[in-house]
């Protein structure tokens, strides 16, 4: 099995051609393939047909997650999964998530054309709404499947996009509201591997080709509502204003300053909305969302506390009768990956490149594997991102690194399959 190779040309041609067909931005190499959109439906339909041609049984669950399962020789084993996502940010790239699903398909193709019989079934999984760009809440459907997320199935179904469409309606519209329960206890896996671009600069900076992912850092999102009083922009004196946008701007700066000052982690405000949005009106209501990420859960809590302490100081200094309210909207605890899966990835990588081309790494971005790790053995494979750029049309990973990642994925799956059969590598 160590000599078995994926088809690197086919992998990269498939990745590029499917991106060009379904979701490509007209002005760049970027992508807009929002979850459960027409573009997402089209690429899903294509993926399902490809997997069925390879002899896979395809199941779709209540959140639209696709499980394409190639049978193994054992009748009492659960599938070894290779999962990621096909949805993108509104102006994202061609590799985030997409590489993981296309590499999983290439693994299935390689096993099929070489007539390889594995002990365990082997599954490709396309997780729905990983990005959270259309329906708020990243890694949403893997979280529901794990049953460990704070947002259960019905809550997610009721979420609305900016056009007022609920997630349940969107699933029904594209015919991906499946009958399979979205619950690992009723549709379980033996383990879960995920190939992904790093989305950061570390591998490239260190001159490494493969990252053996050992953990995912913790993160929380907070919705902040700042309240003031509407007023006429021409007639209200400056010292009589209760300007919610002015206060919000200072609070947003305090988010950045707290993260920089403490060194505990990173904090970002990427969404802001003013109620009035009128040039002639003093804003009375502003909403924004804070994204806090740190290496441990304790640091996430500490940085959050420092940010909110800074907020109180801003309100005292402003003296403009504004106020704020905070609601925690989403969170992902720090995730430690399973030693057997991590070992399978490391051994697979060592079979493809020299040891000095491999490094252990903790993911700073959230991934579906973070949720799967709560309930099944899990690990990830990282390959370099050029200049550390992601969630951007300029996102790029070389064809050579894409192929290397897929090859490591193939061998990690086969090594875990041997372990499941014999109890040893």
mmCIF file of C-alpha atoms in Angstrom:
data_model
loop_
_atom_site.group_PDB
_atom_site.id
_atom_site.type_symbol
_atom_site.label_atom_id
_atom_site.label_comp_id
_atom_site.label_asym_id
_atom_site.label_seq_id
_atom_site.Cartn_x
_atom_site.Cartn_y
_atom_site.Cartn_z
ATOM 1 C CA UNK A 1 0.000 0.000 0.000
ATOM 2 C CA UNK A 2 2.930 2.374 0.608
ATOM 3 C CA UNK A 3 3.545 2.538 -3.147
ATOM 4 C CA UNK A 4 -0.049 3.531 -3.938
ATOM 5 C CA UNK A 5 -0.175 7.044 -5.409
ATOM 6 C CA UNK A 6 -2.950 9.506 -6.078
ATOM 7 C CA UNK A 7 -3.197 11.104 -9.547
ATOM 8 C CA UNK A 8 -1.904 14.613 -8.940
ATOM 9 C CA UNK A 9 -2.826 15.936 -12.390
ATOM 10 C CA UNK A 10 -6.405 14.682 -12.069
ATOM 11 C CA UNK A 11 -6.728 16.129 -8.563
ATOM 12 C CA UNK A 12 -5.650 19.619 -9.571
ATOM 13 C CA UNK A 13 -7.591 19.633 -12.836
ATOM 14 C CA UNK A 14 -10.746 18.562 -10.992
ATOM 15 C CA UNK A 15 -10.253 21.197 -8.305
ATOM 16 C CA UNK A 16 -9.782 24.011 -10.808
ATOM 17 C CA UNK A 17 -12.484 22.944 -13.264
ATOM 18 C CA UNK A 18 -15.191 22.550 -10.624
ATOM 19 C CA UNK A 19 -14.322 25.936 -9.145
ATOM 20 C CA UNK A 20 -14.491 27.536 -12.585
ATOM 21 C CA UNK A 21 -17.885 25.929 -13.258
ATOM 22 C CA UNK A 22 -19.571 26.558 -9.926
ATOM 23 C CA UNK A 23 -18.936 29.755 -8.015
ATOM 24 C CA UNK A 24 -15.978 31.462 -9.691
ATOM 25 C CA UNK A 25 -15.804 35.233 -9.382
ATOM 26 C CA UNK A 26 -15.713 36.900 -12.798
ATOM 27 C CA UNK A 27 -13.019 39.403 -11.833
ATOM 28 C CA UNK A 28 -10.454 37.121 -10.160
ATOM 29 C CA UNK A 29 -9.506 33.559 -9.247
ATOM 30 C CA UNK A 30 -11.720 33.860 -6.179
ATOM 31 C CA UNK A 31 -14.928 32.066 -5.283
ATOM 32 C CA UNK A 32 -18.428 32.855 -4.080
ATOM 33 C CA UNK A 33 -20.138 29.543 -3.364
ATOM 34 C CA UNK A 34 -22.371 30.272 -0.412
ATOM 35 C CA UNK A 35 -23.844 27.281 1.360
ATOM 36 C CA UNK A 36 -27.078 25.865 -0.080
ATOM 37 C CA UNK A 37 -26.955 28.291 -3.027
ATOM 38 C CA UNK A 38 -27.531 27.179 -6.610
ATOM 39 C CA UNK A 39 -23.758 26.917 -7.069
ATOM 40 C CA UNK A 40 -23.511 24.745 -3.979
ATOM 41 C CA UNK A 41 -26.339 22.531 -5.231
ATOM 42 C CA UNK A 42 -24.657 22.120 -8.608
ATOM 43 C CA UNK A 43 -21.302 21.078 -7.176
ATOM 44 C CA UNK A 44 -23.048 18.787 -4.666
ATOM 45 C CA UNK A 45 -24.986 17.094 -7.452
ATOM 46 C CA UNK A 46 -21.747 16.590 -9.368
ATOM 47 C CA UNK A 47 -19.976 15.207 -6.284
ATOM 48 C CA UNK A 48 -22.778 12.750 -5.524
ATOM 49 C CA UNK A 49 -22.757 11.463 -9.105
ATOM 50 C CA UNK A 50 -18.979 11.021 -9.034
ATOM 51 C CA UNK A 51 -19.107 9.081 -5.774
ATOM 52 C CA UNK A 52 -21.904 6.828 -6.988
ATOM 53 C CA UNK A 53 -19.886 6.018 -10.105
ATOM 54 C CA UNK A 54 -17.178 4.772 -7.731
ATOM 55 C CA UNK A 55 -19.601 2.390 -6.051
ATOM 56 C CA UNK A 56 -20.289 4.505 -2.979
ATOM 57 C CA UNK A 57 -23.506 4.531 -1.016
ATOM 58 C CA UNK A 58 -24.566 8.158 -0.544
ATOM 59 C CA UNK A 59 -26.477 9.379 2.498
ATOM 60 C CA UNK A 60 -27.676 12.934 3.132
ATOM 61 C CA UNK A 61 -28.610 13.965 6.644
ATOM 62 C CA UNK A 62 -31.013 16.535 8.094
ATOM 63 C CA UNK A 63 -28.432 19.337 7.790
ATOM 64 C CA UNK A 64 -27.497 18.464 4.226
ATOM 65 C CA UNK A 65 -24.215 16.792 5.162
ATOM 66 C CA UNK A 66 -23.204 14.308 2.442
ATOM 67 C CA UNK A 67 -21.715 10.934 3.415
ATOM 68 C CA UNK A 68 -20.402 8.928 0.427
ATOM 69 C CA UNK A 69 -19.330 5.518 1.740
ATOM 70 C CA UNK A 70 -17.161 2.966 -0.053
ATOM 71 C CA UNK A 71 -17.672 -0.503 1.443
ATOM 72 C CA UNK A 72 -14.917 -2.328 3.314
ATOM 73 C CA UNK A 73 -14.440 -6.054 3.818
ATOM 74 C CA UNK A 74 -15.464 -5.902 7.485
ATOM 75 C CA UNK A 75 -19.177 -5.839 8.188
ATOM 76 C CA UNK A 76 -18.829 -4.644 11.782
ATOM 77 C CA UNK A 77 -16.725 -1.522 11.236
ATOM 78 C CA UNK A 78 -17.753 2.112 10.905
ATOM 79 C CA UNK A 79 -16.394 4.282 8.072
ATOM 80 C CA UNK A 80 -13.016 6.003 8.197
ATOM 81 C CA UNK A 81 -14.025 9.495 7.094
ATOM 82 C CA UNK A 82 -12.273 12.148 5.033
ATOM 83 C CA UNK A 83 -14.253 15.335 5.537
ATOM 84 C CA UNK A 84 -14.225 19.035 4.738
ATOM 85 C CA UNK A 85 -16.527 21.537 3.008
ATOM 86 C CA UNK A 86 -17.378 22.958 -0.425
ATOM 87 C CA UNK A 87 -18.933 26.274 0.647
ATOM 88 C CA UNK A 88 -16.874 29.482 0.595
ATOM 89 C CA UNK A 89 -16.827 33.030 1.850
ATOM 90 C CA UNK A 90 -18.543 35.659 -0.367
ATOM 91 C CA UNK A 91 -15.119 36.553 -1.791
ATOM 92 C CA UNK A 92 -13.060 33.504 -0.847
ATOM 93 C CA UNK A 93 -10.501 31.321 -2.532
ATOM 94 C CA UNK A 94 -10.383 27.975 -4.304
ATOM 95 C CA UNK A 95 -8.626 25.931 -1.639
ATOM 96 C CA UNK A 96 -10.205 26.527 1.793
ATOM 97 C CA UNK A 97 -12.315 23.394 2.384
ATOM 98 C CA UNK A 98 -12.580 22.624 -1.311
ATOM 99 C CA UNK A 99 -9.143 20.986 -1.404
ATOM 100 C CA UNK A 100 -10.141 18.637 1.416
ATOM 101 C CA UNK A 101 -13.266 17.379 -0.352
ATOM 102 C CA UNK A 102 -11.578 17.080 -3.742
ATOM 103 C CA UNK A 103 -8.630 15.234 -2.180
ATOM 104 C CA UNK A 104 -11.074 12.833 -0.510
ATOM 105 C CA UNK A 105 -12.668 12.201 -3.916
ATOM 106 C CA UNK A 106 -9.217 11.576 -5.392
ATOM 107 C CA UNK A 107 -8.508 9.038 -2.640
ATOM 108 C CA UNK A 108 -11.759 7.218 -3.494
ATOM 109 C CA UNK A 109 -10.857 7.287 -7.186
ATOM 110 C CA UNK A 110 -7.398 5.892 -6.453
ATOM 111 C CA UNK A 111 -8.774 3.062 -4.328
ATOM 112 C CA UNK A 112 -11.384 2.251 -6.983
ATOM 113 C CA UNK A 113 -9.114 2.157 -10.014
ATOM 114 C CA UNK A 114 -6.504 0.071 -8.157
ATOM 115 C CA UNK A 115 -9.177 -2.319 -6.830
ATOM 116 C CA UNK A 116 -7.994 -1.777 -3.246
ATOM 117 C CA UNK A 117 -10.117 -3.531 -0.637
ATOM 118 C CA UNK A 118 -9.932 -1.849 2.744
ATOM 119 C CA UNK A 119 -10.920 -3.427 6.046
ATOM 120 C CA UNK A 120 -13.099 -0.498 7.132
ATOM 121 C CA UNK A 121 -15.496 1.366 4.874
ATOM 122 C CA UNK A 122 -14.007 4.648 3.618
ATOM 123 C CA UNK A 123 -16.209 7.750 3.534
ATOM 124 C CA UNK A 124 -16.076 11.162 1.925
ATOM 125 C CA UNK A 125 -17.980 13.792 3.941
ATOM 126 C CA UNK A 126 -19.043 17.230 2.728
ATOM 127 C CA UNK A 127 -20.061 19.244 5.794
ATOM 128 C CA UNK A 128 -22.726 21.937 5.277
ATOM 129 C CA UNK A 129 -22.205 25.614 6.148
ATOM 130 C CA UNK A 130 -18.689 25.363 7.533
ATOM 131 C CA UNK A 131 -18.047 29.003 6.688
ATOM 132 C CA UNK A 132 -21.138 30.432 8.360
ATOM 133 C CA UNK A 133 -21.187 33.153 5.699
ATOM 134 C CA UNK A 134 -24.830 32.753 4.680
ATOM 135 C CA UNK A 135 -26.327 31.401 7.898
ATOM 136 C CA UNK A 136 -24.477 32.691 10.985
ATOM 137 C CA UNK A 137 -22.504 30.071 12.875
ATOM 138 C CA UNK A 138 -19.310 28.529 11.544
ATOM 139 C CA UNK A 139 -18.781 24.743 11.404
ATOM 140 C CA UNK A 140 -22.511 24.562 11.939
ATOM 141 C CA UNK A 141 -23.537 21.174 10.624
ATOM 142 C CA UNK A 142 -20.595 19.222 12.010
ATOM 143 C CA UNK A 143 -21.490 20.811 15.340
ATOM 144 C CA UNK A 144 -25.077 19.582 15.078
ATOM 145 C CA UNK A 145 -23.840 16.106 14.079
ATOM 146 C CA UNK A 146 -21.546 16.008 17.123
ATOM 147 C CA UNK A 147 -24.444 17.008 19.447
ATOM 148 C CA UNK A 148 -21.868 19.094 21.378
ATOM 149 C CA UNK A 149 -22.696 22.436 19.795
ATOM 150 C CA UNK A 150 -24.902 24.917 21.642
ATOM 151 C CA UNK A 151 -27.071 25.202 18.499
ATOM 152 C CA UNK A 152 -29.260 22.102 17.982
ATOM 153 C CA UNK A 153 -30.886 21.061 14.723
ATOM 154 C CA UNK A 154 -34.127 23.018 15.063
ATOM 155 C CA UNK A 155 -32.307 26.213 16.043
ATOM 156 C CA UNK A 156 -30.117 25.965 12.947
ATOM 157 C CA UNK A 157 -33.089 25.207 10.719
ATOM 158 C CA UNK A 158 -34.735 28.455 11.898
ATOM 159 C CA UNK A 159 -31.743 30.687 11.107
ATOM 160 C CA UNK A 160 -32.351 33.207 8.323
ATOM 161 C CA UNK A 161 -30.060 34.639 5.684
ATOM 162 C CA UNK A 162 -30.087 38.315 4.677
ATOM 163 C CA UNK A 163 -33.018 37.645 2.320
ATOM 164 C CA UNK A 164 -35.120 36.137 5.094
ATOM 165 C CA UNK A 165 -34.781 32.543 3.867
ATOM 166 C CA UNK A 166 -34.511 29.981 6.668
ATOM 167 C CA UNK A 167 -31.886 27.278 6.537
ATOM 168 C CA UNK A 168 -34.583 24.619 6.446
ATOM 169 C CA UNK A 169 -36.163 26.328 3.430
ATOM 170 C CA UNK A 170 -32.783 26.547 1.699
ATOM 171 C CA UNK A 171 -32.141 22.839 2.299
ATOM 172 C CA UNK A 172 -35.539 21.970 0.873
ATOM 173 C CA UNK A 173 -35.107 24.243 -2.141
ATOM 174 C CA UNK A 174 -31.948 22.504 -3.341
ATOM 175 C CA UNK A 175 -33.229 19.024 -2.322
ATOM 176 C CA UNK A 176 -30.598 18.410 0.349
ATOM 177 C CA UNK A 177 -32.801 18.132 3.415
ATOM 178 C CA UNK A 178 -31.980 14.466 3.882
ATOM 179 C CA UNK A 179 -33.681 11.765 5.941
ATOM 180 C CA UNK A 180 -30.581 10.559 7.800
ATOM 181 C CA UNK A 181 -30.442 11.838 11.403
ATOM 182 C CA UNK A 182 -27.796 14.525 11.908
ATOM 183 C CA UNK A 183 -26.469 12.818 15.019
ATOM 184 C CA UNK A 184 -23.231 10.873 15.408
ATOM 185 C CA UNK A 185 -25.014 8.335 17.609
ATOM 186 C CA UNK A 186 -27.219 7.305 14.698
ATOM 187 C CA UNK A 187 -24.805 7.921 11.820
ATOM 188 C CA UNK A 188 -21.372 7.414 13.302
ATOM 189 C CA UNK A 189 -17.809 7.230 12.008
ATOM 190 C CA UNK A 190 -14.747 5.212 12.967
ATOM 191 C CA UNK A 191 -12.585 8.352 12.820
ATOM 192 C CA UNK A 192 -12.222 11.587 10.855
ATOM 193 C CA UNK A 193 -9.303 12.959 8.838
ATOM 194 C CA UNK A 194 -9.270 16.360 7.153
ATOM 195 C CA UNK A 195 -6.820 17.826 4.662
ATOM 196 C CA UNK A 196 -6.811 21.621 4.701
ATOM 197 C CA UNK A 197 -4.690 24.551 3.706
ATOM 198 C CA UNK A 198 -3.061 26.142 6.736
ATOM 199 C CA UNK A 199 -4.648 29.578 6.128
ATOM 200 C CA UNK A 200 -1.682 31.138 7.899
ATOM 201 C CA UNK A 201 2.035 31.806 7.274
ATOM 202 C CA UNK A 202 3.773 29.353 9.596
ATOM 203 C CA UNK A 203 4.494 26.409 7.279
ATOM 204 C CA UNK A 204 5.733 28.683 4.504
ATOM 205 C CA UNK A 205 7.802 30.778 6.891
ATOM 206 C CA UNK A 206 9.417 27.699 8.431
ATOM 207 C CA UNK A 207 10.041 26.062 5.058
ATOM 208 C CA UNK A 208 7.828 23.045 5.819
ATOM 209 C CA UNK A 209 5.639 21.099 3.409
ATOM 210 C CA UNK A 210 3.295 19.245 5.794
ATOM 211 C CA UNK A 211 1.720 20.271 9.069
ATOM 212 C CA UNK A 212 0.655 17.491 11.430
ATOM 213 C CA UNK A 213 -2.229 19.168 13.232
ATOM 214 C CA UNK A 214 -2.426 18.299 16.912
ATOM 215 C CA UNK A 215 -5.161 20.689 18.104
ATOM 216 C CA UNK A 216 -7.485 23.595 17.248
ATOM 217 C CA UNK A 217 -7.437 26.700 19.414
ATOM 218 C CA UNK A 218 -10.496 27.862 21.334
ATOM 219 C CA UNK A 219 -12.749 30.640 20.094
ATOM 220 C CA UNK A 220 -15.891 32.589 20.985
ATOM 221 C CA UNK A 221 -18.090 35.122 19.203
ATOM 222 C CA UNK A 222 -19.917 37.937 20.983
ATOM 223 C CA UNK A 223 -22.673 40.175 19.595
ATOM 224 C CA UNK A 224 -22.478 43.730 20.944
ATOM 225 C CA UNK A 225 -25.395 46.153 20.826
ATOM 226 C CA UNK A 226 -24.599 49.841 21.439
ATOM 227 C CA UNK A 227 -27.571 52.080 22.186
ATOM 228 C CA UNK A 228 -27.821 55.878 21.988
ATOM 229 C CA UNK A 229 -30.433 58.450 20.948
ATOM 230 C CA UNK A 230 -31.307 59.510 17.406
ATOM 231 C CA UNK A 231 -30.951 63.185 16.633
ATOM 232 C CA UNK A 232 -30.660 65.664 13.787
ATOM 233 C CA UNK A 233 -27.088 65.861 12.533
ATOM 234 C CA UNK A 234 -27.384 69.597 11.897
ATOM 235 C CA UNK A 235 -29.290 70.859 14.927
ATOM 236 C CA UNK A 236 -28.070 68.690 17.813
ATOM 237 C CA UNK A 237 -25.097 70.338 19.615
ATOM 238 C CA UNK A 238 -21.956 68.215 19.866
ATOM 239 C CA UNK A 239 -22.046 68.196 23.667
ATOM 240 C CA UNK A 240 -25.671 67.004 23.691
ATOM 241 C CA UNK A 241 -25.273 63.943 21.480
ATOM 242 C CA UNK A 242 -25.755 60.324 22.449
ATOM 243 C CA UNK A 243 -23.992 58.901 19.403
ATOM 244 C CA UNK A 244 -23.967 55.108 19.346
ATOM 245 C CA UNK A 245 -21.586 54.955 16.391
ATOM 246 C CA UNK A 246 -18.953 57.090 18.091
ATOM 247 C CA UNK A 247 -19.090 54.845 21.143
ATOM 248 C CA UNK A 248 -19.015 51.706 18.955
ATOM 249 C CA UNK A 249 -15.907 52.977 17.164
ATOM 250 C CA UNK A 250 -14.110 53.363 20.475
ATOM 251 C CA UNK A 251 -15.261 49.954 21.669
ATOM 252 C CA UNK A 252 -14.019 48.360 18.440
ATOM 253 C CA UNK A 253 -10.628 49.993 18.924
ATOM 254 C CA UNK A 254 -10.626 48.683 22.490
ATOM 255 C CA UNK A 255 -11.052 45.130 21.131
ATOM 256 C CA UNK A 256 -7.879 45.447 19.077
ATOM 257 C CA UNK A 257 -5.979 47.216 21.861
ATOM 258 C CA UNK A 258 -6.860 44.598 24.489
ATOM 259 C CA UNK A 259 -5.625 41.763 22.286
ATOM 260 C CA UNK A 260 -2.416 43.608 21.439
ATOM 261 C CA UNK A 261 -1.766 44.693 25.026
ATOM 262 C CA UNK A 262 -2.293 41.333 26.694
ATOM 263 C CA UNK A 263 -0.783 39.029 24.074
ATOM 264 C CA UNK A 264 -3.366 36.399 25.048
ATOM 265 C CA UNK A 265 -4.597 35.790 21.523
ATOM 266 C CA UNK A 266 -6.358 37.565 18.684
ATOM 267 C CA UNK A 267 -9.637 39.482 18.525
ATOM 268 C CA UNK A 268 -11.430 40.810 15.462
ATOM 269 C CA UNK A 269 -14.494 42.856 14.593
ATOM 270 C CA UNK A 270 -15.526 41.962 11.044
ATOM 271 C CA UNK A 271 -19.233 42.860 11.052
ATOM 272 C CA UNK A 272 -20.786 46.242 11.942
ATOM 273 C CA UNK A 273 -24.287 47.573 11.299
ATOM 274 C CA UNK A 274 -25.917 50.925 12.054
ATOM 275 C CA UNK A 275 -29.699 51.031 12.475
ATOM 276 C CA UNK A 276 -30.317 54.349 10.768
ATOM 277 C CA UNK A 277 -27.639 54.415 8.051
ATOM 278 C CA UNK A 278 -28.659 57.995 7.272
ATOM 279 C CA UNK A 279 -26.145 60.788 6.710
ATOM 280 C CA UNK A 280 -28.435 63.302 8.408
ATOM 281 C CA UNK A 281 -29.220 61.290 11.554
ATOM 282 C CA UNK A 282 -27.109 60.626 14.641
ATOM 283 C CA UNK A 283 -26.997 56.830 15.005
ATOM 284 C CA UNK A 284 -29.033 55.452 17.902
ATOM 285 C CA UNK A 285 -28.188 51.784 17.514
ATOM 286 C CA UNK A 286 -25.093 49.945 16.315
ATOM 287 C CA UNK A 287 -24.406 46.199 16.282
ATOM 288 C CA UNK A 288 -21.040 44.521 15.846
ATOM 289 C CA UNK A 289 -19.581 41.062 16.395
ATOM 290 C CA UNK A 290 -16.347 40.212 18.190
ATOM 291 C CA UNK A 291 -14.356 37.095 17.275
ATOM 292 C CA UNK A 292 -11.946 36.055 20.071
ATOM 293 C CA UNK A 293 -9.440 33.233 19.506
ATOM 294 C CA UNK A 294 -6.711 31.943 21.811
ATOM 295 C CA UNK A 295 -4.624 28.810 22.230
ATOM 296 C CA UNK A 296 -6.588 27.670 25.305
ATOM 297 C CA UNK A 297 -10.119 28.145 26.637
ATOM 298 C CA UNK A 298 -8.779 29.898 29.737
ATOM 299 C CA UNK A 299 -7.042 32.474 27.560
ATOM 300 C CA UNK A 300 -10.225 33.010 25.535
ATOM 301 C CA UNK A 301 -12.094 33.800 28.743
ATOM 302 C CA UNK A 302 -9.281 36.017 30.024
ATOM 303 C CA UNK A 303 -9.082 38.037 26.819
ATOM 304 C CA UNK A 304 -12.861 38.397 26.721
ATOM 305 C CA UNK A 305 -12.856 39.703 30.288
ATOM 306 C CA UNK A 306 -10.100 42.194 29.436
ATOM 307 C CA UNK A 307 -12.041 43.452 26.416
ATOM 308 C CA UNK A 308 -15.225 43.987 28.413
ATOM 309 C CA UNK A 309 -13.298 45.718 31.202
ATOM 310 C CA UNK A 310 -12.002 48.112 28.554
ATOM 311 C CA UNK A 311 -15.569 48.697 27.364
ATOM 312 C CA UNK A 312 -16.606 49.902 30.797
ATOM 313 C CA UNK A 313 -13.753 52.395 30.780
ATOM 314 C CA UNK A 314 -14.848 53.714 27.370
ATOM 315 C CA UNK A 315 -18.415 54.313 28.588
ATOM 316 C CA UNK A 316 -17.137 56.234 31.600
ATOM 317 C CA UNK A 317 -14.856 58.376 29.433
ATOM 318 C CA UNK A 318 -17.449 59.136 26.752
ATOM 319 C CA UNK A 319 -20.098 60.520 29.132
ATOM 320 C CA UNK A 320 -22.589 60.621 26.250
ATOM 321 C CA UNK A 321 -25.427 58.542 27.730
ATOM 322 C CA UNK A 322 -24.750 55.568 25.480
ATOM 323 C CA UNK A 323 -24.764 51.991 26.750
ATOM 324 C CA UNK A 324 -23.887 48.528 25.485
ATOM 325 C CA UNK A 325 -25.104 44.964 25.846
ATOM 326 C CA UNK A 326 -23.171 41.770 25.091
ATOM 327 C CA UNK A 327 -24.526 38.368 24.032
ATOM 328 C CA UNK A 328 -22.336 35.348 23.451
ATOM 329 C CA UNK A 329 -23.528 33.930 20.122
ATOM 330 C CA UNK A 330 -21.161 31.075 19.327
ATOM 331 C CA UNK A 331 -18.172 29.218 20.676
ATOM 332 C CA UNK A 332 -15.798 26.381 19.909
ATOM 333 C CA UNK A 333 -13.776 24.921 22.783
ATOM 334 C CA UNK A 334 -10.103 24.092 22.332
ATOM 335 C CA UNK A 335 -9.882 20.720 20.582
ATOM 336 C CA UNK A 336 -7.083 18.201 21.191
ATOM 337 C CA UNK A 337 -6.726 15.636 18.418
ATOM 338 C CA UNK A 338 -6.469 11.881 18.954
ATOM 339 C CA UNK A 339 -2.973 10.451 19.324
ATOM 340 C CA UNK A 340 -3.646 7.485 17.016
ATOM 341 C CA UNK A 341 -4.938 9.727 14.214
ATOM 342 C CA UNK A 342 -2.078 12.175 14.729
ATOM 343 C CA UNK A 343 0.366 9.278 14.566
ATOM 344 C CA UNK A 344 -1.245 7.996 11.351
ATOM 345 C CA UNK A 345 -0.803 11.430 9.733
ATOM 346 C CA UNK A 346 2.796 11.751 10.931
ATOM 347 C CA UNK A 347 3.721 8.277 9.678
ATOM 348 C CA UNK A 348 2.038 8.963 6.361
ATOM 349 C CA UNK A 349 3.919 12.252 5.973
ATOM 350 C CA UNK A 350 7.239 10.593 6.783
ATOM 351 C CA UNK A 351 6.594 8.177 3.956
ATOM 352 C CA UNK A 352 6.340 11.055 1.464
ATOM 353 C CA UNK A 353 8.854 13.733 2.539
ATOM 354 C CA UNK A 354 11.909 14.078 4.747
ATOM 355 C CA UNK A 355 11.397 14.625 8.452
ATOM 356 C CA UNK A 356 12.729 18.182 8.178
ATOM 357 C CA UNK A 357 9.759 18.999 5.904
ATOM 358 C CA UNK A 358 7.206 18.120 8.603
ATOM 359 C CA UNK A 359 6.150 20.000 11.719
ATOM 360 C CA UNK A 360 3.498 19.685 14.399
ATOM 361 C CA UNK A 361 1.116 22.630 14.375
ATOM 362 C CA UNK A 362 -1.981 23.898 16.195
ATOM 363 C CA UNK A 363 -4.742 25.258 13.988
ATOM 364 C CA UNK A 364 -5.612 28.885 14.586
ATOM 365 C CA UNK A 365 -8.722 28.623 12.400
ATOM 366 C CA UNK A 366 -11.818 26.631 13.213
ATOM 367 C CA UNK A 367 -12.580 23.463 11.267
ATOM 368 C CA UNK A 368 -15.249 20.769 11.142
ATOM 369 C CA UNK A 369 -12.643 18.439 12.634
ATOM 370 C CA UNK A 370 -12.846 20.406 15.860
ATOM 371 C CA UNK A 371 -16.416 19.197 16.340
ATOM 372 C CA UNK A 372 -15.805 15.648 15.113
ATOM 373 C CA UNK A 373 -12.942 15.373 17.608
ATOM 374 C CA UNK A 374 -15.481 15.655 20.447
ATOM 375 C CA UNK A 375 -17.009 12.307 19.516
ATOM 376 C CA UNK A 376 -14.641 10.312 17.254
ATOM 377 C CA UNK A 377 -10.836 10.075 16.878
ATOM 378 C CA UNK A 378 -9.749 12.938 14.613
ATOM 379 C CA UNK A 379 -6.737 14.677 13.130
ATOM 380 C CA UNK A 380 -5.871 17.029 10.280
ATOM 381 C CA UNK A 381 -3.212 17.581 7.635
ATOM 382 C CA UNK A 382 -2.072 21.092 6.715
ATOM 383 C CA UNK A 383 -0.310 22.184 3.544
ATOM 384 C CA UNK A 384 1.170 25.677 3.049
ATOM 385 C CA UNK A 385 -0.801 28.779 2.105
ATOM 386 C CA UNK A 386 1.115 31.277 -0.021
ATOM 387 C CA UNK A 387 1.840 34.384 2.079
ATOM 388 C CA UNK A 388 -0.577 33.021 4.688
ATOM 389 C CA UNK A 389 -3.544 34.429 2.731
ATOM 390 C CA UNK A 390 -7.032 32.917 3.052
ATOM 391 C CA UNK A 391 -10.670 34.042 2.890
ATOM 392 C CA UNK A 392 -9.444 36.089 -0.050
ATOM 393 C CA UNK A 393 -9.501 35.632 -3.854
ATOM 394 C CA UNK A 394 -5.686 35.567 -3.752
ATOM 395 C CA UNK A 395 -5.679 32.417 -1.601
ATOM 396 C CA UNK A 396 -3.241 29.946 -3.192
ATOM 397 C CA UNK A 397 -1.636 26.583 -2.531
ATOM 398 C CA UNK A 398 0.639 25.133 -5.202
ATOM 399 C CA UNK A 399 -0.440 22.076 -7.214
ATOM 400 C CA UNK A 400 2.547 20.222 -5.749
ATOM 401 C CA UNK A 401 1.457 20.912 -2.176
ATOM 402 C CA UNK A 402 -2.170 20.045 -2.991
ATOM 403 C CA UNK A 403 -1.023 16.701 -4.364
ATOM 404 C CA UNK A 404 1.289 16.072 -1.409
ATOM 405 C CA UNK A 405 -1.560 16.719 1.012
ATOM 406 C CA UNK A 406 -3.832 14.319 -0.855
ATOM 407 C CA UNK A 407 -1.110 11.680 -0.874
ATOM 408 C CA UNK A 408 -0.616 12.031 2.889
ATOM 409 C CA UNK A 409 -4.392 11.790 3.330
ATOM 410 C CA UNK A 410 -4.494 8.557 1.337
ATOM 411 C CA UNK A 411 -1.688 6.988 3.334
ATOM 412 C CA UNK A 412 -3.043 8.193 6.691
ATOM 413 C CA UNK A 413 -6.378 6.551 5.918
ATOM 414 C CA UNK A 414 -4.677 3.299 4.904
ATOM 415 C CA UNK A 415 -2.483 3.305 8.013
ATOM 416 C CA UNK A 416 -5.489 3.836 10.249
ATOM 417 C CA UNK A 417 -7.289 1.049 8.391
ATOM 418 C CA UNK A 418 -4.390 -1.281 9.206
ATOM 419 C CA UNK A 419 -4.560 -0.163 12.828
ATOM 420 C CA UNK A 420 -8.315 -0.846 12.947
ATOM 421 C CA UNK A 421 -7.686 -4.351 11.607
ATOM 422 C CA UNK A 422 -4.588 -5.357 13.597
ATOM 423 C CA UNK A 423 -4.448 -2.997 16.578
ATOM 424 C CA UNK A 424 -1.004 -1.740 15.557
ATOM 425 C CA UNK A 425 0.693 0.280 12.824
#
